[in-house]
Tab-separated table of C-alpha atoms and ligand atoms in Angstrom:
chain	number	residue	atom	x	y	z
A	1	MET	CA	-93.080	36.877	126.990
A	2	THR	CA	-95.283	39.927	126.699
A	3	GLU	CA	-96.856	41.199	123.553
A	4	VAL	CA	-94.499	44.214	123.375
A	5	GLU	CA	-91.382	42.113	123.062
A	6	LYS	CA	-92.606	40.248	120.017
A	7	VAL	CA	-90.727	40.863	116.821
A	8	LYS	CA	-92.841	42.399	114.104
A	9	VAL	CA	-92.289	40.706	110.781
A	10	GLY	CA	-93.633	41.317	107.280
A	11	TRP	CA	-94.294	38.787	104.533
A	12	GLU	CA	-90.584	38.592	103.736
A	13	GLU	CA	-87.694	39.187	106.089
A	14	TRP	CA	-83.925	39.021	106.294
A	15	LEU	CA	-82.696	36.780	109.101
A	16	SER	CA	-79.568	34.969	110.264
A	17	LEU	CA	-78.859	31.388	111.296
A	18	PRO	CA	-75.636	31.991	113.217
A	19	ASP	CA	-75.041	28.393	114.324
A	20	LEU	CA	-75.015	27.358	110.691
A	21	GLY	CA	-72.700	30.162	109.660
A	22	LEU	CA	-75.416	31.873	107.637
A	23	PRO	CA	-75.418	35.598	108.441
A	24	ALA	CA	-77.997	36.668	105.863
A	25	ILE	CA	-80.925	34.850	104.306
A	26	LYS	CA	-84.071	36.360	102.897
A	27	ALA	CA	-86.999	34.250	104.017
A	28	LYS	CA	-90.594	34.220	102.964
A	29	VAL	CA	-92.893	34.204	105.952
A	30	ASP	CA	-95.308	31.328	105.416
A	31	THR	CA	-97.909	31.021	108.129
A	32	GLY	CA	-99.574	28.307	106.072
A	33	ALA	CA	-96.636	26.021	106.819
A	34	LYS	CA	-95.979	24.566	110.239
A	35	THR	CA	-92.263	23.864	110.000
A	36	SER	CA	-89.714	26.249	108.550
A	37	ALA	CA	-87.734	25.007	105.556
A	38	LEU	CA	-84.204	25.720	104.371
A	39	HIS	CA	-82.825	24.997	100.943
A	40	ALA	CA	-79.955	22.529	101.254
A	41	PHE	CA	-78.033	20.164	99.032
A	42	GLY	CA	-75.675	17.251	99.634
A	43	ILE	CA	-77.460	16.320	102.849
A	44	TYR	CA	-75.429	13.767	104.775
A	45	GLU	CA	-76.074	12.121	108.141
A	46	TYR	CA	-73.333	11.191	110.545
A	47	THR	CA	-72.813	10.573	114.239
A	48	GLU	CA	-70.714	12.734	116.523
A	49	ARG	CA	-70.056	11.402	120.007
A	50	GLY	CA	-73.216	9.350	119.824
A	51	LYS	CA	-75.276	12.304	118.653
A	52	LYS	CA	-76.988	12.312	115.272
A	53	MET	CA	-75.800	15.123	113.056
A	54	VAL	CA	-76.411	16.204	109.513
A	55	SER	CA	-74.125	18.121	107.192
A	56	PHE	CA	-75.292	19.972	104.107
A	57	GLY	CA	-74.471	22.797	101.732
A	58	VAL	CA	-76.429	26.013	101.257
A	59	HIS	CA	-76.392	28.689	98.587
A	60	PRO	CA	-77.982	31.363	100.779
A	61	LEU	CA	-78.327	34.074	98.136
A	62	PRO	CA	-80.128	33.063	94.923
A	63	GLU	CA	-78.346	35.739	92.915
A	64	ARG	CA	-74.905	34.795	94.277
A	65	PRO	CA	-74.339	31.098	93.411
A	66	ASP	CA	-70.638	31.618	94.148
A	67	ILE	CA	-71.431	31.829	97.865
A	68	GLU	CA	-71.600	28.262	99.112
A	69	ILE	CA	-71.712	27.578	102.846
A	70	HIS	CA	-71.220	24.099	104.258
A	71	CYS	CA	-73.136	23.608	107.473
A	72	ALA	CA	-73.563	21.016	110.186
A	73	ALA	CA	-76.374	20.769	112.737
A	74	PRO	CA	-77.940	18.314	115.183
A	75	LEU	CA	-80.504	16.098	113.503
A	76	VAL	CA	-83.650	16.017	115.645
A	77	ASP	CA	-86.026	14.079	113.447
A	78	LYS	CA	-86.898	12.827	109.999
A	79	ARG	CA	-90.444	13.715	109.039
A	80	GLU	CA	-92.796	13.475	106.114
A	81	VAL	CA	-93.420	17.037	104.989
A	82	THR	CA	-95.881	18.067	102.303
A	83	SER	CA	-94.789	21.163	100.421
A	84	SER	CA	-97.083	23.804	98.944
A	85	ASN	CA	-97.181	21.952	95.608
A	86	GLY	CA	-98.646	18.917	97.368
A	87	GLN	CA	-95.569	16.731	97.155
A	88	THR	CA	-94.651	14.765	100.243
A	89	GLU	CA	-91.030	14.022	101.043
A	90	LEU	CA	-89.132	12.634	103.982
A	91	ARG	CA	-87.108	15.548	105.316
A	92	HIS	CA	-84.297	15.938	107.810
A	93	ILE	CA	-85.260	18.236	110.677
A	94	ILE	CA	-82.441	20.158	112.337
A	95	ALA	CA	-82.295	22.232	115.511
A	96	THR	CA	-80.646	25.624	115.292
A	97	THR	CA	-80.913	29.254	116.373
A	98	LEU	CA	-82.883	31.901	114.528
A	99	GLU	CA	-81.767	35.506	114.781
A	100	ILE	CA	-84.158	38.194	113.620
A	101	GLY	CA	-84.989	41.776	114.642
A	102	GLY	CA	-82.344	41.795	117.366
A	103	GLN	CA	-83.711	38.684	119.062
A	104	SER	CA	-82.805	35.040	118.832
A	105	TRP	CA	-84.467	31.772	119.800
A	106	PRO	CA	-84.189	28.055	119.052
A	107	VAL	CA	-86.062	26.699	116.037
A	108	GLU	CA	-86.514	23.497	114.094
A	109	ILE	CA	-86.009	23.635	110.349
A	110	SER	CA	-86.588	21.012	107.675
A	111	LEU	CA	-84.023	20.642	104.901
A	112	THR	CA	-85.261	20.574	101.356
A	113	PHE	CA	-84.024	21.326	97.878
A	114	ARG	CA	-85.498	24.585	96.644
A	115	GLU	CA	-82.788	25.708	94.234
A	116	ASN	CA	-85.384	26.940	91.761
A	117	MET	CA	-87.360	28.912	94.286
A	118	ALA	CA	-87.032	32.643	94.824
A	119	TYR	CA	-86.555	32.220	98.589
A	120	ARG	CA	-83.955	29.972	100.178
A	121	MET	CA	-85.977	29.761	103.358
A	122	LEU	CA	-89.590	29.623	104.471
A	123	LEU	CA	-90.366	30.783	107.964
A	124	GLY	CA	-93.237	28.666	109.274
A	125	ARG	CA	-95.699	28.967	112.164
A	126	SER	CA	-93.739	27.015	114.793
A	127	ALA	CA	-90.744	29.321	114.484
A	128	LEU	CA	-92.946	32.403	114.884
A	129	GLU	CA	-95.183	31.140	117.668
A	130	GLY	CA	-95.054	33.367	120.742
A	131	ARG	CA	-92.144	35.280	119.282
A	132	ALA	CA	-93.357	37.263	116.341
A	133	ILE	CA	-96.349	39.068	114.932
A	134	VAL	CA	-96.893	38.976	111.211
A	135	ASP	CA	-97.982	42.032	109.304
A	136	PRO	CA	-98.789	40.501	105.939
A	137	VAL	CA	-98.599	43.711	103.905
A	138	GLN	CA	-95.164	44.813	105.111
A	139	SER	CA	-91.785	43.670	103.905
A	140	CYS	CA	-88.366	43.555	105.614
A	141	LEU	CA	-89.507	45.142	108.872
A	142	CYS	CA	-86.337	43.841	110.522
A	143	GLY	CA	-84.027	45.543	108.050
A	144	VAL	CA	-81.966	44.389	105.107
A	145	LEU	CA	-78.822	42.306	105.448
A	146	SER	CA	-76.081	42.715	102.874
A	147	ASP	CA	-74.227	40.084	100.806
A	148	SER	CA	-71.020	41.548	102.177
A	149	LEU	CA	-71.657	39.757	105.483
A	150	TYR	CA	-70.486	36.630	103.699
A	151	ASP	CA	-67.149	38.242	102.871
A	152	GLU	CA	-66.431	38.568	106.589
A	153	LEU	CA	-66.866	34.849	107.235
A	154	VAL	CA	-64.089	32.373	107.742
A	155	PRO	CA	-62.991	31.679	104.175
A	156	VAL	CA	-64.787	28.776	102.522
A	157	GLU	CA	-61.485	27.630	101.028
A	158	PRO	CA	-61.093	23.999	102.035
A	159	GLU	CA	-58.435	23.434	104.615
A	160	HIS	CA	-55.456	21.609	103.162
A	161	ARG	CA	-55.253	18.897	105.734
A	162	PRO	CA	-54.151	15.651	104.070
A	163	LEU	CA	-57.059	13.263	103.736
A	164	LYS	CA	-57.031	9.509	103.595
A	165	ILE	CA	-59.283	8.499	100.734
A	166	LEU	CA	-60.404	5.077	99.608
A	167	LEU	CA	-61.280	4.489	95.980
A	168	LEU	CA	-63.446	1.436	95.465
A	169	SER	CA	-62.878	0.269	91.923
A	170	ARG	CA	-62.287	-2.964	90.095
A	171	GLU	CA	-60.259	-1.117	87.491
A	172	PRO	CA	-57.294	0.571	89.202
A	173	GLU	CA	-55.621	1.157	85.842
A	174	ASN	CA	-58.421	2.899	83.991
A	175	TYR	CA	-58.354	6.624	83.239
A	176	SER	CA	-60.788	7.632	85.992
A	177	SER	CA	-58.922	5.714	88.710
A	178	ARG	CA	-55.516	6.938	87.571
A	179	ARG	CA	-56.640	10.566	87.439
A	180	LEU	CA	-58.235	10.418	90.893
A	181	VAL	CA	-55.102	8.921	92.451
A	182	GLU	CA	-52.804	11.338	90.615
A	183	GLU	CA	-54.820	14.418	91.597
A	184	ALA	CA	-55.281	13.275	95.214
A	185	GLU	CA	-51.549	12.696	95.596
A	186	ARG	CA	-50.725	16.009	93.961
A	187	ARG	CA	-52.799	17.621	96.724
A	188	GLY	CA	-50.952	15.757	99.435
A	189	HIS	CA	-53.722	13.266	100.203
A	190	THR	CA	-53.302	9.527	100.192
A	191	MET	CA	-55.576	7.361	98.096
A	192	ASP	CA	-55.838	3.594	98.285
A	193	VAL	CA	-57.475	1.818	95.372
A	194	ILE	CA	-59.191	-1.358	96.427
A	195	ASN	CA	-61.129	-3.924	94.452
A	196	THR	CA	-64.701	-3.779	95.751
A	197	LYS	CA	-65.127	-7.512	95.247
A	198	ARG	CA	-62.156	-8.245	97.490
A	199	CYS	CA	-63.676	-6.367	100.418
A	200	TYR	CA	-65.538	-8.484	102.941
A	201	MET	CA	-67.274	-7.707	106.158
A	202	ASN	CA	-68.624	-8.912	109.424
A	203	ILE	CA	-72.128	-7.552	109.330
A	204	THR	CA	-73.177	-8.949	112.703
A	205	SER	CA	-70.462	-7.182	114.634
A	206	ALA	CA	-71.595	-4.361	116.913
A	207	ARG	CA	-68.716	-2.343	115.567
A	208	PRO	CA	-69.151	-2.353	111.802
A	209	GLU	CA	-66.018	-2.958	109.795
A	210	VAL	CA	-64.835	-3.755	106.299
A	211	ARG	CA	-61.901	-6.098	105.782
A	212	TYR	CA	-59.451	-6.534	102.980
A	213	GLY	CA	-56.616	-9.068	102.814
A	214	GLY	CA	-56.874	-9.889	106.516
A	215	LYS	CA	-56.815	-6.265	107.665
A	216	VAL	CA	-59.557	-3.906	108.759
A	217	LEU	CA	-60.042	-0.927	106.438
A	218	GLN	CA	-60.361	2.065	108.688
A	219	GLN	CA	-59.651	5.667	109.381
A	220	TYR	CA	-60.591	6.874	105.958
A	221	ASP	CA	-61.925	10.398	105.652
A	222	ALA	CA	-63.792	9.593	102.463
A	223	VAL	CA	-64.755	6.732	100.185
A	224	ILE	CA	-65.216	7.171	96.449
A	225	PRO	CA	-67.415	4.317	95.270
A	226	ARG	CA	-67.082	3.457	91.604
A	227	ILE	CA	-69.375	0.470	91.549
A	228	GLY	CA	-69.835	-1.325	88.234
A	229	ALA	CA	-73.338	-2.283	87.128
A	230	SER	CA	-72.496	-5.980	87.411
A	231	ILE	CA	-71.800	-5.757	91.141
A	232	THR	CA	-74.388	-3.199	92.267
A	233	SER	CA	-75.774	-5.358	95.037
A	234	TYR	CA	-72.440	-6.391	96.562
A	235	GLY	CA	-70.832	-3.029	95.935
A	236	THR	CA	-73.593	-1.063	97.616
A	237	ALA	CA	-73.474	-3.447	100.603
A	238	ILE	CA	-69.804	-2.504	101.034
A	239	VAL	CA	-70.629	1.198	100.723
A	240	ARG	CA	-73.440	0.784	103.275
A	241	GLN	CA	-70.948	-0.761	105.661
A	242	PHE	CA	-68.653	2.265	105.315
A	243	GLU	CA	-71.662	4.495	105.958
A	244	ALA	CA	-72.345	2.543	109.140
A	245	MET	CA	-68.764	3.396	110.135
A	246	ASN	CA	-69.638	7.109	109.651
A	247	ILE	CA	-67.223	7.493	106.787
A	248	PHE	CA	-68.218	10.015	104.160
A	249	CYS	CA	-69.085	8.232	100.907
A	250	LEU	CA	-69.110	10.434	97.822
A	251	ASN	CA	-72.298	8.766	96.621
A	252	SER	CA	-74.423	6.939	99.152
A	253	SER	CA	-75.353	3.283	98.803
A	254	ASP	CA	-79.044	4.172	98.539
A	255	ALA	CA	-78.442	6.728	95.827
A	256	ILE	CA	-76.356	4.274	93.791
A	257	ARG	CA	-79.065	1.630	94.044
A	258	ARG	CA	-81.802	4.065	93.053
A	259	SER	CA	-79.950	5.217	89.950
A	260	ARG	CA	-79.003	1.675	88.900
A	261	ASP	CA	-82.544	0.432	88.799
A	262	LYS	CA	-83.751	2.272	85.710
A	263	LEU	CA	-87.402	1.548	86.398
A	264	TYR	CA	-87.196	2.809	89.973
A	265	ALA	CA	-85.166	5.836	88.912
A	266	HIS	CA	-87.747	6.678	86.232
A	267	GLN	CA	-90.539	6.484	88.788
A	268	LEU	CA	-88.709	8.730	91.241
A	269	LEU	CA	-87.865	11.292	88.568
A	270	ALA	CA	-91.378	11.268	87.105
A	271	ALA	CA	-92.899	11.785	90.548
A	272	GLN	CA	-90.910	15.013	90.878
A	273	GLY	CA	-91.852	16.329	87.471
A	274	ILE	CA	-88.636	15.615	85.556
A	275	GLY	CA	-89.310	15.423	81.804
A	276	MET	CA	-88.533	12.039	80.270
A	277	PRO	CA	-89.455	10.230	77.074
A	278	VAL	CA	-92.815	8.468	77.540
A	279	THR	CA	-91.868	5.152	79.113
A	280	GLY	CA	-93.792	1.950	79.702
A	281	TYR	CA	-92.959	-1.243	81.491
A	282	ALA	CA	-94.632	-4.614	81.634
A	283	SER	CA	-93.863	-8.123	82.611
A	284	SER	CA	-96.645	-10.114	80.994
A	285	PRO	CA	-96.349	-10.736	77.220
A	286	SER	CA	-100.139	-10.522	76.860
A	287	ASP	CA	-100.074	-6.745	77.142
A	288	THR	CA	-97.431	-6.020	74.530
A	289	ASN	CA	-99.913	-4.293	72.211
A	290	ASP	CA	-101.168	-1.840	74.774
A	291	LEU	CA	-97.642	-1.206	75.981
A	292	ILE	CA	-96.604	-0.245	72.461
A	293	SER	CA	-99.565	2.091	72.092
A	294	ILE	CA	-98.811	3.816	75.426
A	295	VAL	CA	-95.528	5.082	74.027
A	296	GLY	CA	-97.177	6.145	70.773
A	297	GLY	CA	-96.399	3.127	68.598
A	298	ALA	CA	-93.335	2.460	66.466
A	299	PRO	CA	-90.639	3.555	66.070
A	300	LEU	CA	-89.822	2.948	69.716
A	301	VAL	CA	-86.872	2.176	71.929
A	302	LEU	CA	-86.523	-0.957	74.042
A	303	LYS	CA	-84.094	-1.123	76.920
A	304	LEU	CA	-82.902	-3.819	79.245
A	305	LEU	CA	-83.480	-2.548	82.766
A	306	HIS	CA	-79.938	-3.223	83.851
A	307	GLY	CA	-78.110	-2.449	80.625
A	308	THR	CA	-75.226	-0.016	80.364
A	309	GLN	CA	-72.889	1.499	77.769
A	310	GLY	CA	-75.574	1.229	75.123
A	311	LYS	CA	-75.755	-2.556	75.332
A	312	GLY	CA	-79.336	-3.701	75.546
A	313	VAL	CA	-80.774	-0.549	73.937
A	314	VAL	CA	-82.635	-1.328	70.726
A	315	LEU	CA	-84.548	0.816	68.244
A	316	ALA	CA	-87.572	-0.970	66.799
A	317	GLU	CA	-88.631	0.821	63.621
A	318	THR	CA	-91.895	-1.032	63.145
A	319	LYS	CA	-94.524	-2.496	65.424
A	320	LYS	CA	-93.655	-6.001	64.143
A	321	ALA	CA	-89.991	-5.471	64.986
A	322	ALA	CA	-90.947	-4.172	68.430
A	323	GLU	CA	-93.066	-7.245	69.128
A	324	SER	CA	-90.355	-9.665	68.130
A	325	VAL	CA	-87.695	-7.883	70.189
A	326	ILE	CA	-90.003	-7.790	73.206
A	327	ASP	CA	-90.558	-11.533	72.751
A	328	ALA	CA	-86.832	-12.172	72.473
A	329	PHE	CA	-86.040	-10.195	75.650
A	330	ARG	CA	-88.855	-11.971	77.492
A	331	GLY	CA	-87.463	-15.312	76.347
A	332	LEU	CA	-84.270	-14.353	78.160
A	333	ASP	CA	-86.330	-13.491	81.220
A	334	ALA	CA	-85.038	-9.927	81.067
A	335	ASP	CA	-86.920	-6.912	82.393
A	336	ILE	CA	-87.419	-4.215	79.799
A	337	LEU	CA	-88.531	-0.633	79.415
A	338	VAL	CA	-90.449	0.417	76.327
A	339	GLN	CA	-89.839	4.023	75.427
A	340	GLU	CA	-90.974	6.649	72.983
A	341	PHE	CA	-88.258	7.224	70.358
A	342	VAL	CA	-87.167	10.860	70.458
A	343	LYS	CA	-86.334	11.280	66.790
A	344	GLU	CA	-85.454	14.964	66.969
A	345	ALA	CA	-82.485	14.101	69.195
A	346	ALA	CA	-80.984	12.641	65.987
A	347	GLY	CA	-78.563	10.248	67.620
A	348	THR	CA	-77.251	12.929	69.961
A	349	ASP	CA	-77.486	13.125	73.710
A	350	ILE	CA	-76.039	15.500	76.290
A	351	ARG	CA	-74.002	14.309	79.254
A	352	CYS	CA	-74.153	16.741	82.152
A	353	PHE	CA	-71.544	16.123	84.811
A	354	VAL	CA	-73.010	17.133	88.166
A	355	ILE	CA	-70.980	17.669	91.344
A	356	GLY	CA	-72.823	18.861	94.439
A	357	ASN	CA	-75.423	21.113	92.945
A	358	ARG	CA	-73.496	22.364	89.964
A	359	VAL	CA	-73.120	21.129	86.424
A	360	VAL	CA	-69.338	21.343	86.152
A	361	ALA	CA	-69.133	20.293	82.500
A	362	ALA	CA	-71.336	19.152	79.655
A	363	MET	CA	-70.692	17.419	76.377
A	364	LYS	CA	-72.701	16.439	73.363
A	365	ARG	CA	-72.329	12.881	72.151
A	366	THR	CA	-73.302	11.845	68.653
A	367	GLY	CA	-73.594	8.227	67.630
A	368	SER	CA	-71.520	6.707	64.866
A	369	GLU	CA	-73.075	6.843	61.401
A	370	GLY	CA	-76.422	5.089	61.361
A	371	ASP	CA	-76.560	4.468	65.129
A	372	PHE	CA	-79.222	6.234	67.189
A	373	ARG	CA	-77.202	5.499	70.318
A	374	SER	CA	-74.650	8.140	71.169
A	375	ASN	CA	-72.626	6.130	73.705
A	376	LEU	CA	-68.890	6.716	73.384
A	377	HIS	CA	-68.311	3.025	74.029
A	378	LYS	CA	-70.267	2.388	70.845
A	379	GLY	CA	-68.073	4.659	68.744
A	380	GLY	CA	-69.935	7.931	69.373
A	381	LYS	CA	-68.122	11.258	69.039
A	382	ALA	CA	-68.118	13.917	71.719
A	383	SER	CA	-67.865	17.677	71.550
A	384	LYS	CA	-68.322	20.641	73.869
A	385	ILE	CA	-71.782	22.101	74.229
A	386	ARG	CA	-73.356	25.052	75.987
A	387	ILE	CA	-76.398	23.844	77.813
A	388	THR	CA	-79.499	25.908	78.467
A	389	LYS	CA	-80.566	27.133	81.871
A	390	GLU	CA	-83.423	24.627	81.836
A	391	GLU	CA	-81.088	21.740	80.953
A	392	ARG	CA	-78.770	22.755	83.768
A	393	ALA	CA	-81.579	22.981	86.308
A	394	THR	CA	-83.010	19.633	85.162
A	395	ALA	CA	-79.659	17.838	85.474
A	396	ILE	CA	-79.092	19.219	88.958
A	397	LYS	CA	-82.608	18.339	90.042
A	398	ALA	CA	-82.394	14.794	88.667
A	399	ALA	CA	-79.139	14.110	90.534
A	400	ARG	CA	-80.620	15.577	93.668
A	401	ILE	CA	-83.820	13.488	93.455
A	402	LEU	CA	-81.761	10.314	93.303
A	403	GLY	CA	-79.523	11.675	96.068
A	404	LEU	CA	-76.295	11.566	94.057
A	405	SER	CA	-73.504	14.047	94.870
A	406	VAL	CA	-71.643	13.109	91.708
A	407	ALA	CA	-73.663	12.084	88.676
A	408	GLY	CA	-73.624	11.877	84.914
A	409	VAL	CA	-77.071	12.978	83.809
A	410	ASP	CA	-77.884	12.049	80.218
A	411	LEU	CA	-80.559	13.995	78.468
A	412	LEU	CA	-82.010	14.575	75.039
A	413	ARG	CA	-82.606	18.093	73.742
A	414	THR	CA	-86.153	18.463	72.436
A	415	GLU	CA	-88.419	21.343	71.486
A	416	LYS	CA	-90.420	20.669	74.608
A	417	GLY	CA	-87.340	20.976	76.777
A	418	PRO	CA	-84.855	18.460	78.150
A	419	ARG	CA	-85.820	14.791	78.423
A	420	VAL	CA	-83.763	12.834	80.926
A	421	LEU	CA	-82.665	9.371	79.804
A	422	GLU	CA	-80.754	8.239	82.822
A	423	VAL	CA	-78.588	9.257	85.716
A	424	ASN	CA	-75.264	7.470	86.156
A	425	SER	CA	-73.675	7.151	89.586
A	426	SER	CA	-70.107	6.391	88.422
A	427	PRO	CA	-69.709	8.683	85.413
A	428	GLY	CA	-66.425	8.176	83.558
A	429	LEU	CA	-63.881	10.997	83.584
A	430	GLU	CA	-62.005	10.372	80.357
A	431	GLY	CA	-64.613	11.485	77.827
A	432	ILE	CA	-65.676	14.573	79.743
A	433	GLU	CA	-62.133	15.754	80.579
A	434	THR	CA	-60.683	15.230	77.119
A	435	THR	CA	-63.709	16.769	75.423
A	436	THR	CA	-64.104	19.836	77.595
A	437	GLY	CA	-60.497	20.270	78.738
A	438	LYS	CA	-61.828	20.816	82.255
A	439	ASP	CA	-60.316	19.422	85.409
A	440	ILE	CA	-63.300	17.417	86.591
A	441	THR	CA	-61.120	15.236	88.810
A	442	GLY	CA	-59.991	18.382	90.614
A	443	ALA	CA	-63.592	19.477	91.056
A	444	ILE	CA	-64.459	16.090	92.596
A	445	LEU	CA	-61.548	16.422	95.013
A	446	ASP	CA	-62.536	20.003	95.886
A	447	TYR	CA	-65.953	18.654	96.774
A	448	ILE	CA	-64.528	15.800	98.860
A	449	GLU	CA	-62.187	18.190	100.674
A	450	LYS	CA	-65.138	20.342	101.673
A	451	ARG	CA	-67.534	17.560	102.609
A	452	ALA	CA	-65.122	15.121	104.230
A	453	LYS	CA	-63.573	17.917	106.211
A	454	ILE	CA	-66.881	18.908	107.778
A	455	ILE	CA	-67.495	15.381	108.930
A	456	ALA	CA	-63.929	14.490	109.868
A	457	ASP	CA	-63.115	17.712	111.686
A	458	LYS	CA	-66.519	17.892	113.338
A	459	ARG	CA	-66.310	21.614	113.632
A	460	LEU	CA	-68.796	24.239	112.630
A	461	ARG	CA	-67.603	27.084	110.507
A	462	GLY	CA	-68.423	30.728	110.151
A	463	ARG	CA	-69.783	31.431	113.633
A	464	LYS	CA	-69.864	35.187	113.589
A	465	ARG	CA	-72.126	37.750	115.093
A	466	VAL	CA	-74.137	39.647	112.573
A	467	LYS	CA	-74.575	43.376	112.329
A	468	ARG	CA	-77.641	44.857	110.712
A	469	VAL	CA	-76.379	46.932	107.827
A	470	SER	CA	-79.396	49.016	107.092
A	471	LYS	CA	-82.939	49.385	108.096
A	472	SER	CA	-85.274	49.810	105.232
A	473	ILE	CA	-88.941	49.460	105.631
A	474	SER	CA	-91.173	49.226	102.655
A	475	ALA	CA	-94.792	48.409	102.327
A	476	SER	CA	-94.919	46.505	99.084
B	501	ATP	N1	-85.959	7.267	73.856
B	501	ATP	C1	-84.873	7.541	73.127
B	501	ATP	N2	-84.969	8.282	72.010
B	501	ATP	C2	-83.872	8.563	71.272
B	501	ATP	N3	-82.639	8.125	71.553
B	501	ATP	C3	-82.468	7.377	72.661
B	501	ATP	C4	-83.583	7.059	73.516
B	501	ATP	N4	-83.113	6.306	74.527
B	501	ATP	C5	-81.798	6.164	74.329
B	501	ATP	N5	-81.375	6.787	73.223
B	501	ATP	C6	-79.991	6.829	72.725
B	501	ATP	O1	-79.342	5.623	73.108
B	501	ATP	C7	-78.261	5.874	74.006
B	501	ATP	C8	-78.171	4.806	75.108
B	501	ATP	O2	-79.329	4.825	75.903
B	501	ATP	P1	-79.265	4.857	77.497
B	501	ATP	O3	-78.391	5.940	77.944
B	501	ATP	O4	-80.640	4.844	77.996
B	501	ATP	O5	-78.606	3.428	77.791
B	501	ATP	P2	-77.323	2.880	78.545
B	501	ATP	O6	-77.033	1.602	77.909
B	501	ATP	O7	-77.604	2.812	79.967
B	501	ATP	O8	-76.127	3.861	78.373
B	501	ATP	P3	-75.010	4.395	79.470
B	501	ATP	O9	-73.712	3.786	79.081
B	501	ATP	O10	-75.007	5.882	79.266
B	501	ATP	O11	-75.405	4.000	80.832
B	501	ATP	C9	-78.531	7.263	74.541
B	501	ATP	O12	-77.352	7.886	74.943
B	501	ATP	C10	-79.231	7.958	73.379
B	501	ATP	O13	-78.292	8.470	72.448
B	502	MG	MG1	-76.667	3.629	82.106
B	503	MG	MG1	-76.665	6.518	78.631
């Protein structure tokens, strides 16, 4: 290619990724980065005719969160990428076509979560090499693409093909299970509810399968895992088996495991800058004193690492009390977290219900008189609450870090901003639906319809040619 044919680009440019169904994205040109990056959420790997693929969602226009495009692309690699803030993460690398300034060529793009960033895409060196010349003081040399290009796409309405869904739950009669079945059937889908503990599998078989009552469980479009804390290990093994069968699982086995291990989850969240109460952890009783001082002394909160529903969460008002509780837990050979007591939360926490990359509902929970724990199972009361932008962004980010598509993110409201307590992978539906009056079950099924459809139908959407709508050149 000769010099003349190179596309001239400024420091920011509008471009299209036609194979992904993205007609207009404003990218920041970043010659300091090798690989280009695209903001994606709900990243999911699957195999299509022996070829590795990845599906994901994109909100291409930061100011238009209503535009959500679900994409699929060949997965070419998984690579450690260090972003500009110095954080390294293992990213999916996809192959696709870049269209800019009337030309198009193949590129590799890494998928990352940059919901809070001004640009949904970074155009790196490899994508520009031999194809473009950068003029760092110019902007949008290739013209401006309008939002309206998204209106012309194949509608993002999920197709109403009946799906076959499997609900893994040991409680078929509880509110969450009943609502999911009822709503799925109302939409014309079928939903089988199966006790996770009754599933078994042949893990050595070349063709992975899960069995139940002598039959092979197969041909599901989606699995909804509701795995209780007491069976995390077995439950996630079953989910992993379904993943090996390329069946879409609403939450992945890895994500469930990460969120269940409170210590691990805390480490992952802390590493990505999520605010949490100061938390310490130790195994040896000889360091109890220092551990207590790390979190700022009494009063402090002690938690069993694998506790749930407020069981195993204790407030120690004095240092003496803290020491004796730590001793008692140790005597039981239980792993514990020692945590700063956030007094200003005053027995109230906020449950944010996250689906995909949206908080679909939030409620405030206040503990019963005299209890600092706000768990509804412990007699707490719930009410509607409007969350702040920061709380919303934190909840979404926390779910995303753990890799959960559906999550109940619990946080405390403090003057210094939200403090995440934990992220639940099987959040209950009863409290949130009755408190907010919102159809959360419907929102979960909307999400499954979109995601499962992409994988089950194995078709790409929104392949349309793109017209430049205007050419505006500015030197900003
Ligand atoms: N550090 C803290 N400071 C103040 N209050 C806290 C703190 N940690 C926990 N709490 C209160 O105790 C409740 C239970 O704690 P946490 O959510 O960590 O435990 P859990 O047993 O796993 O509950 P869940 O049923 O939500 O899984 C919280 O909802 C909150 O109201
Ligand atoms: Mg919990
Ligand atoms: Mg909780």
